[in-house]
PDB file of C-alpha atoms in Angstrom:
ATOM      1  CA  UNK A   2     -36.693   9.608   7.008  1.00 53.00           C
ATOM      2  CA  UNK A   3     -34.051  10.976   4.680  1.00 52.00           C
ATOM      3  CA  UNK A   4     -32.076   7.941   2.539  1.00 53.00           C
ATOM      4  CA  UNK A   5     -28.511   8.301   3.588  1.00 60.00           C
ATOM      5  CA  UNK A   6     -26.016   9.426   0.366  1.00 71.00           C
ATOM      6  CA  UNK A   7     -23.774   5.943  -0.236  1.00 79.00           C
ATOM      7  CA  UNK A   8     -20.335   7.345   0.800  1.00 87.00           C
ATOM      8  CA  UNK A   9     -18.047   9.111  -2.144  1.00 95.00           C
ATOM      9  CA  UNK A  10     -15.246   7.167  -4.366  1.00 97.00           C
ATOM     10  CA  UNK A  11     -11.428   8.330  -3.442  1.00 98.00           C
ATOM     11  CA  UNK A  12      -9.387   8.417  -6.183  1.00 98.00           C
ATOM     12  CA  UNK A  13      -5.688   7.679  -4.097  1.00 98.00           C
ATOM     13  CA  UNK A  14      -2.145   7.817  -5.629  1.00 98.00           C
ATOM     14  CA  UNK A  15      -0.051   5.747  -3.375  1.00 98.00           C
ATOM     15  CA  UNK A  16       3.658   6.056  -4.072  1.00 98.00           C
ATOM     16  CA  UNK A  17       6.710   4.430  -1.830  1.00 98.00           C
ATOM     17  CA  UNK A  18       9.090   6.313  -0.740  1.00 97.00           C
ATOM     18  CA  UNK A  19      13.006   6.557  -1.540  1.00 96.00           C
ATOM     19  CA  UNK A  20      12.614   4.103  -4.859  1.00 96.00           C
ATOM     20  CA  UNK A  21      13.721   4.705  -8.057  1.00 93.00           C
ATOM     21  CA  UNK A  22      12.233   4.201 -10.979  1.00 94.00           C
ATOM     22  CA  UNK A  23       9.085   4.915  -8.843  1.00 96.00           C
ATOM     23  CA  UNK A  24       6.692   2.381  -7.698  1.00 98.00           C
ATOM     24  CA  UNK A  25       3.419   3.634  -7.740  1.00 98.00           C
ATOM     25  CA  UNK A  26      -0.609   2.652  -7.491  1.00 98.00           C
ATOM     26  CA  UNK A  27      -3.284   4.412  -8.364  1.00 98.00           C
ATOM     27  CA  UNK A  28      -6.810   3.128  -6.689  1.00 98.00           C
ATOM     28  CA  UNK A  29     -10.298   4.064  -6.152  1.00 97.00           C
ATOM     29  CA  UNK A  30     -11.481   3.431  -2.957  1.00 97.00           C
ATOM     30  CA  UNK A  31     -14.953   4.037  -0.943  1.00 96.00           C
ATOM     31  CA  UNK A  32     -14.441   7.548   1.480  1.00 97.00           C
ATOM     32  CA  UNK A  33     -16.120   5.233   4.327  1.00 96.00           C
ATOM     33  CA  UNK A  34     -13.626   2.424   4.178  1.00 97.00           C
ATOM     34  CA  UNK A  35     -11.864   1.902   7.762  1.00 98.00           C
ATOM     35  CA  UNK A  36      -8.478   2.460   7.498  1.00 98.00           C
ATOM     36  CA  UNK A  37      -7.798  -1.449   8.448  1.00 97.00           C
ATOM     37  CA  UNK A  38      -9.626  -2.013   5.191  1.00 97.00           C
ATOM     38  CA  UNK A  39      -7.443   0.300   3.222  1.00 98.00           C
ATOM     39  CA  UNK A  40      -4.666  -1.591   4.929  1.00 98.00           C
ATOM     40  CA  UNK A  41      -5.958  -4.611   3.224  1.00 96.00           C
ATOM     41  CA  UNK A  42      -5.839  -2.766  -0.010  1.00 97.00           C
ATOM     42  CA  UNK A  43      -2.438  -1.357  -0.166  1.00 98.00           C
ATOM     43  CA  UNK A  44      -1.056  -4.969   0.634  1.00 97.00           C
ATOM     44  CA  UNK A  45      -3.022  -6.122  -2.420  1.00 95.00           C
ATOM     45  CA  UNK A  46      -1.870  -3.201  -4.881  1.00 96.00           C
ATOM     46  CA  UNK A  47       1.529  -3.234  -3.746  1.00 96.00           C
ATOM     47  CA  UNK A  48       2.280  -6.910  -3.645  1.00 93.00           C
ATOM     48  CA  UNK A  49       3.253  -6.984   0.077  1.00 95.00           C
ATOM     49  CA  UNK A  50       2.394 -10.719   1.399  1.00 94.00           C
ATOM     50  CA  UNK A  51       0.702  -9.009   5.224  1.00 94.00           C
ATOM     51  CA  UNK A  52       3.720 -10.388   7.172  1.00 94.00           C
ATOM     52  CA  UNK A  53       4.683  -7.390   9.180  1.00 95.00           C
ATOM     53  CA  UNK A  54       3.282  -4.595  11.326  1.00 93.00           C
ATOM     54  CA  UNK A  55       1.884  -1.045  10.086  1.00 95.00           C
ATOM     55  CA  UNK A  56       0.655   2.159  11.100  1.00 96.00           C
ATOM     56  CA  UNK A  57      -0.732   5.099   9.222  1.00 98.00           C
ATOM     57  CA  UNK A  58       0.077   8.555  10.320  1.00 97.00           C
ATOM     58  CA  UNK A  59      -2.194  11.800   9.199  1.00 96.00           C
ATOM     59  CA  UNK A  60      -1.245  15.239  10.665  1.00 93.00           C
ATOM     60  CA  UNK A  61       0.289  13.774  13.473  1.00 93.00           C
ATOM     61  CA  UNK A  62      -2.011  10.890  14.837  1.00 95.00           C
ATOM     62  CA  UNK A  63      -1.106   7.346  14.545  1.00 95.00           C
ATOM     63  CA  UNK A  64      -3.523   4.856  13.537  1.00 96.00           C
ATOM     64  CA  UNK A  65      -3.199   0.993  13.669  1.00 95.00           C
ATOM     65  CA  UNK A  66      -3.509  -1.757  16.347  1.00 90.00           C
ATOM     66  CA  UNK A  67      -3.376  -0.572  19.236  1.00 86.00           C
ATOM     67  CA  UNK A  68      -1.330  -2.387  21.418  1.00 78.00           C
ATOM     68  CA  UNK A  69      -0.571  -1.979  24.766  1.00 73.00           C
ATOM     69  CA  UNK A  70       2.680  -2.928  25.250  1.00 74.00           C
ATOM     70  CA  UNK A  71       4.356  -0.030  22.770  1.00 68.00           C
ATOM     71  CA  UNK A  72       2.655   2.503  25.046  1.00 63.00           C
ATOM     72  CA  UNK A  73       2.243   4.628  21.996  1.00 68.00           C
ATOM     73  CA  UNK A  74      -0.915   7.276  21.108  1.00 83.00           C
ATOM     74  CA  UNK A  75      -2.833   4.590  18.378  1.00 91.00           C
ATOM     75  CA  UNK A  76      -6.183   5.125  17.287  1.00 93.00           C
ATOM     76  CA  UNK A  77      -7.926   2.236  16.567  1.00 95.00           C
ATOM     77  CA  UNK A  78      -7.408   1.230  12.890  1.00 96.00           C
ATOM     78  CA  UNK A  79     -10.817  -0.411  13.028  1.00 96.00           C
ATOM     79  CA  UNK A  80     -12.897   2.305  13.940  1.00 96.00           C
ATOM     80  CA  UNK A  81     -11.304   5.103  11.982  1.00 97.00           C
ATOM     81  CA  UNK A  82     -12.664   5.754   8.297  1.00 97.00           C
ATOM     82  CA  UNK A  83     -11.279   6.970   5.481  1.00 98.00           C
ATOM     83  CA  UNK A  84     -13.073  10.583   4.956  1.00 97.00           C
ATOM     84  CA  UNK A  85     -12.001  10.946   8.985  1.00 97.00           C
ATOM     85  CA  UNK A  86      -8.588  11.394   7.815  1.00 97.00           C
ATOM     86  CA  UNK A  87      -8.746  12.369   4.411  1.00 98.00           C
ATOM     87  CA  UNK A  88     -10.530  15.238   4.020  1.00 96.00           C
ATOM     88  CA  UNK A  89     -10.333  17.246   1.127  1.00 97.00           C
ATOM     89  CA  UNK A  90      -8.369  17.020  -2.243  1.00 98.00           C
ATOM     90  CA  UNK A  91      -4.859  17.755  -1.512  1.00 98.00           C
ATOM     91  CA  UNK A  92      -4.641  15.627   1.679  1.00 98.00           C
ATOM     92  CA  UNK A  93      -2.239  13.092   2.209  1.00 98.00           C
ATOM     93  CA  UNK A  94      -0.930  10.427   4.945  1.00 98.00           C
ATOM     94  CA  UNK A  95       1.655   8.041   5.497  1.00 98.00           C
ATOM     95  CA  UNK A  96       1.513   4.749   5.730  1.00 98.00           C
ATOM     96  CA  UNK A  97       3.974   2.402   7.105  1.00 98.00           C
ATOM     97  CA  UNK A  98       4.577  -1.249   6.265  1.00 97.00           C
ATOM     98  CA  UNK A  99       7.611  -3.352   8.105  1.00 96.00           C
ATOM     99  CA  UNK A 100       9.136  -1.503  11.072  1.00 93.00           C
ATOM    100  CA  UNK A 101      12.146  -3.256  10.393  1.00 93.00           C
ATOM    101  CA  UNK A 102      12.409  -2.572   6.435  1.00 95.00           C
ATOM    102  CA  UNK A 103      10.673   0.722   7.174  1.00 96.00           C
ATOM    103  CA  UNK A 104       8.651   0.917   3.790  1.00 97.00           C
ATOM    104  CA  UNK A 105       7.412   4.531   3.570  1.00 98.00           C
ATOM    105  CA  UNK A 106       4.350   5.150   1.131  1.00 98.00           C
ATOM    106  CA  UNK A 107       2.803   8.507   0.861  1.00 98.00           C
ATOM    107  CA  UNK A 108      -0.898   8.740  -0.149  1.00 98.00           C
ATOM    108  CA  UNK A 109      -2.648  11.850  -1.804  1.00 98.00           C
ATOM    109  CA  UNK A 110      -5.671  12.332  -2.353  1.00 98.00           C
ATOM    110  CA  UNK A 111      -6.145  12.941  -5.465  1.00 98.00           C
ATOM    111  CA  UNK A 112      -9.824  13.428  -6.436  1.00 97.00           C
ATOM    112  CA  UNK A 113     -13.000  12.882  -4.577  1.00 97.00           C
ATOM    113  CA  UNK A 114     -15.671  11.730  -7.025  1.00 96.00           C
ATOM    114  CA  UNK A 115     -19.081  11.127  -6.943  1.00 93.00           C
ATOM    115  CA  UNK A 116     -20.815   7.457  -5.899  1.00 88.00           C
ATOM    116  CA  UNK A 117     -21.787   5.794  -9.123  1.00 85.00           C
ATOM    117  CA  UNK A 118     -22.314   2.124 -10.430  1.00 83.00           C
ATOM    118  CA  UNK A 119     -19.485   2.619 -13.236  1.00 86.00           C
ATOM    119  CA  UNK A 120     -16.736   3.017 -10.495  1.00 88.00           C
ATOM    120  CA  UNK A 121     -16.041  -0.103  -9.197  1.00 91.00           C
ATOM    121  CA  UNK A 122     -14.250   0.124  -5.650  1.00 94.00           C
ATOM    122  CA  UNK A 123     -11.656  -0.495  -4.818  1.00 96.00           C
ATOM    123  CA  UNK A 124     -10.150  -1.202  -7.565  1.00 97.00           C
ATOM    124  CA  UNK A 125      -6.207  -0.298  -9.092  1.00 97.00           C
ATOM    125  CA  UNK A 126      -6.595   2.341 -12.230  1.00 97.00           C
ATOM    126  CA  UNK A 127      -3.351   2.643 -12.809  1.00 98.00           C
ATOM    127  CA  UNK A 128       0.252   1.882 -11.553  1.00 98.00           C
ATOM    128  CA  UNK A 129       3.855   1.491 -12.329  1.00 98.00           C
ATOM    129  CA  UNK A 130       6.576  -1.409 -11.031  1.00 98.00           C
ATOM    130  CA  UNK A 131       6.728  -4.661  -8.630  1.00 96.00           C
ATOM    131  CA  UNK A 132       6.555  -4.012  -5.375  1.00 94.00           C
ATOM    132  CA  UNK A 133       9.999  -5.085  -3.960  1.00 96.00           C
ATOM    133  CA  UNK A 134      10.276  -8.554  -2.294  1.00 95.00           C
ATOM    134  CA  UNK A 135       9.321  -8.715   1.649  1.00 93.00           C
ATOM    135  CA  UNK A 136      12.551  -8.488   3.868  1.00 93.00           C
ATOM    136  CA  UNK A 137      14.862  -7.345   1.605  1.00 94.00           C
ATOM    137  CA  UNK A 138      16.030  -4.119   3.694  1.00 94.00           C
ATOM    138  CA  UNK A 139      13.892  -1.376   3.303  1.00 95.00           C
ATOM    139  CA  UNK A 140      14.516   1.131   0.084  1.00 96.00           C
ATOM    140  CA  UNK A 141      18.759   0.336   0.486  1.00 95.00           C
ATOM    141  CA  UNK A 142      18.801  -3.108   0.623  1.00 95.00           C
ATOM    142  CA  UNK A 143      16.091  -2.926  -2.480  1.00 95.00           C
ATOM    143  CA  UNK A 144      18.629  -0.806  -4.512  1.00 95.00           C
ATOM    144  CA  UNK A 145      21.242  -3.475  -3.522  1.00 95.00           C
ATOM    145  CA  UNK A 146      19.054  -6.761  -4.747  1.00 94.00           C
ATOM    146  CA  UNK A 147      18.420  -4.975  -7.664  1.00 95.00           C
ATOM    147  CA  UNK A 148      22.223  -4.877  -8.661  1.00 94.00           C
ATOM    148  CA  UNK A 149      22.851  -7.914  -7.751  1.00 94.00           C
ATOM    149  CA  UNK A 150      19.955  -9.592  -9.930  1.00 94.00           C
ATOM    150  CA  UNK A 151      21.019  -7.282 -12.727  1.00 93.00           C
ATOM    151  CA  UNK A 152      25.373  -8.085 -12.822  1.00 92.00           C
ATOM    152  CA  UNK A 153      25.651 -11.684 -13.050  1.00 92.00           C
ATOM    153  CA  UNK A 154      29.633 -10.788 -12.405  1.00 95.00           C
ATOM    154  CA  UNK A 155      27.983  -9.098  -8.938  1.00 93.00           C
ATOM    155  CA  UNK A 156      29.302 -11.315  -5.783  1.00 94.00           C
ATOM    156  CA  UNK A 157      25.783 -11.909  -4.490  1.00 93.00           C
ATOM    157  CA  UNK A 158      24.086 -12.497  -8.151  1.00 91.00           C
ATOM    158  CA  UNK A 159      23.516 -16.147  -7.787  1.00 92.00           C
ATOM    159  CA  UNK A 160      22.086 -16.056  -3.840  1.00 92.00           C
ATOM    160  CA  UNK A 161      20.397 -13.469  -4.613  1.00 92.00           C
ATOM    161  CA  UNK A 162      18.436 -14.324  -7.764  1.00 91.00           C
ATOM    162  CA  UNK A 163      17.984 -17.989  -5.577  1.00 91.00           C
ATOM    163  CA  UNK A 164      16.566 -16.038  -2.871  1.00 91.00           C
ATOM    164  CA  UNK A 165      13.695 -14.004  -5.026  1.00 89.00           C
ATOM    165  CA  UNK A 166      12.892 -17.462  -7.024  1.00 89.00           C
ATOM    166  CA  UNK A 167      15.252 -16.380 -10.336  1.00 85.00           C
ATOM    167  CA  UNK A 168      12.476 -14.282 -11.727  1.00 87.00           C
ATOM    168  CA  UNK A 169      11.838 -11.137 -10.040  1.00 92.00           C
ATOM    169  CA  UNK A 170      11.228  -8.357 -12.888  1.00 95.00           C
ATOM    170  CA  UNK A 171      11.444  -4.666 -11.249  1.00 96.00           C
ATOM    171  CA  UNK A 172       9.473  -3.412 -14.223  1.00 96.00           C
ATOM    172  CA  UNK A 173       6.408  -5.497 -13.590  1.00 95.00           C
ATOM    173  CA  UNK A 174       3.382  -4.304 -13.291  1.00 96.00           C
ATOM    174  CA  UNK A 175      -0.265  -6.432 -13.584  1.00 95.00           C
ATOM    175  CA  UNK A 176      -3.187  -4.295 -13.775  1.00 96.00           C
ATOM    176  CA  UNK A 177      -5.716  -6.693 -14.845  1.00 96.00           C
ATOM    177  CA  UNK A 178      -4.207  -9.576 -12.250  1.00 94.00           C
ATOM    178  CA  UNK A 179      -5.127  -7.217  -9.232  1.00 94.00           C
ATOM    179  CA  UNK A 180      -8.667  -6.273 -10.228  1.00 95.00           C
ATOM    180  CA  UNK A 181      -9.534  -9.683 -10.847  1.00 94.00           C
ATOM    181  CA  UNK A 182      -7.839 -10.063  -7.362  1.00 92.00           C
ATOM    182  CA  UNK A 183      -9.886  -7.295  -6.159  1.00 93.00           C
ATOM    183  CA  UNK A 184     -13.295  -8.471  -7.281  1.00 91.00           C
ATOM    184  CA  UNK A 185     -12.208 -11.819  -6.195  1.00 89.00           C
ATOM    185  CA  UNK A 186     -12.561 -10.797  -2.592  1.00 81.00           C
ATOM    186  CA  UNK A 187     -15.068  -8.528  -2.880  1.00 69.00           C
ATOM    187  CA  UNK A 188     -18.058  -9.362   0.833  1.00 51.00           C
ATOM    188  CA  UNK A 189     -14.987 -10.921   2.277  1.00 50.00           C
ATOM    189  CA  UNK A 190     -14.769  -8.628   4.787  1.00 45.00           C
TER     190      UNK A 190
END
């Protein structure tokens, strides 16, 4: 009996849409995760805290919990892996976070690279900015917070800064802090 080949390494650039400066990930991920997993690992490179629904769309399928009472098309998240969707290099998806805030992010796939020892998956390789704060109002109400943090003359400085804990930095960006977070949970699932 032929030994099965241990699944490829995707090398992903996730970027969300409609911010600027940019606020990007790069991440290596196996080909064979589920896309529930890779759910799990875009709320951990982005910074979102899991509080809201998602979806992913490729080439017009939906994928995410199916649920019965939005009587939409939804392939099971669970049962759907990566290399399913994502193909070839080139590809790309969307994936959805907060119906309400409607936070875009488009995925590419970038490179497909061999299975080796050295890669450690997944893991974040590169990346730029803090993910905005959860509920803030999708990519708008982000460009708003982010005057009114900056202008302390701005009428909605002080809640605002009280409302994100006084220290939100837009240009933050912790490499290290996420792989440790990464490998932290690494046979959790």
């Amino acid at each position: 009996m032929a030994k099965a080949s241990a699944p490829s390494v995707y090398q992903l650039k996730v970027t969300l849409d409609n911010v600027r400066p940019a606020v990007w990930r790069r991440l290596l991920v196996s080909s064979s995760a589920k896309l529930h997993q890779l759910h799990d690992i875009l709320q951990i490179a982005m910074g979102w805290t899991d509080s809201h629904m998602h979806q992913f769309e490729a080439q017009g399928q939906l994928y995410g919990q199916p649920d019965p009472d939005f009587g939409l098309s939804v392939e099971d998240e669970t049962r759907v892996p990566l290399d399913q969707v994502l193909q070839r290099e080139g590809a790309s998806m969307i994936y959805e976070y907060d119906f309400g805030d409607s936070w875009i992010h488009q995925i590419a796939l970038e490179k497909i690279l061999p299975a080796s020892t050295e890669l450690k998956v997944p893991s974040c390789v590169a990346g730029a900015r803090a993910c905005p704060p959860e509920d803030c109002g999708g990519a708008e109400g982000y460009a708003e917070f982010l005057k009114a943090i900056k202008s302390p003359s701005h009428p909605e400085h002080e809640e605002m800064m009280e409302w994100s804990g006084g220290d939100f930095d837009p240009a933050a960006f912790d490499l290290e802090g996420m792989n440790k977070f990464f490998a932290s949970r690494k046979g959790r699932r």
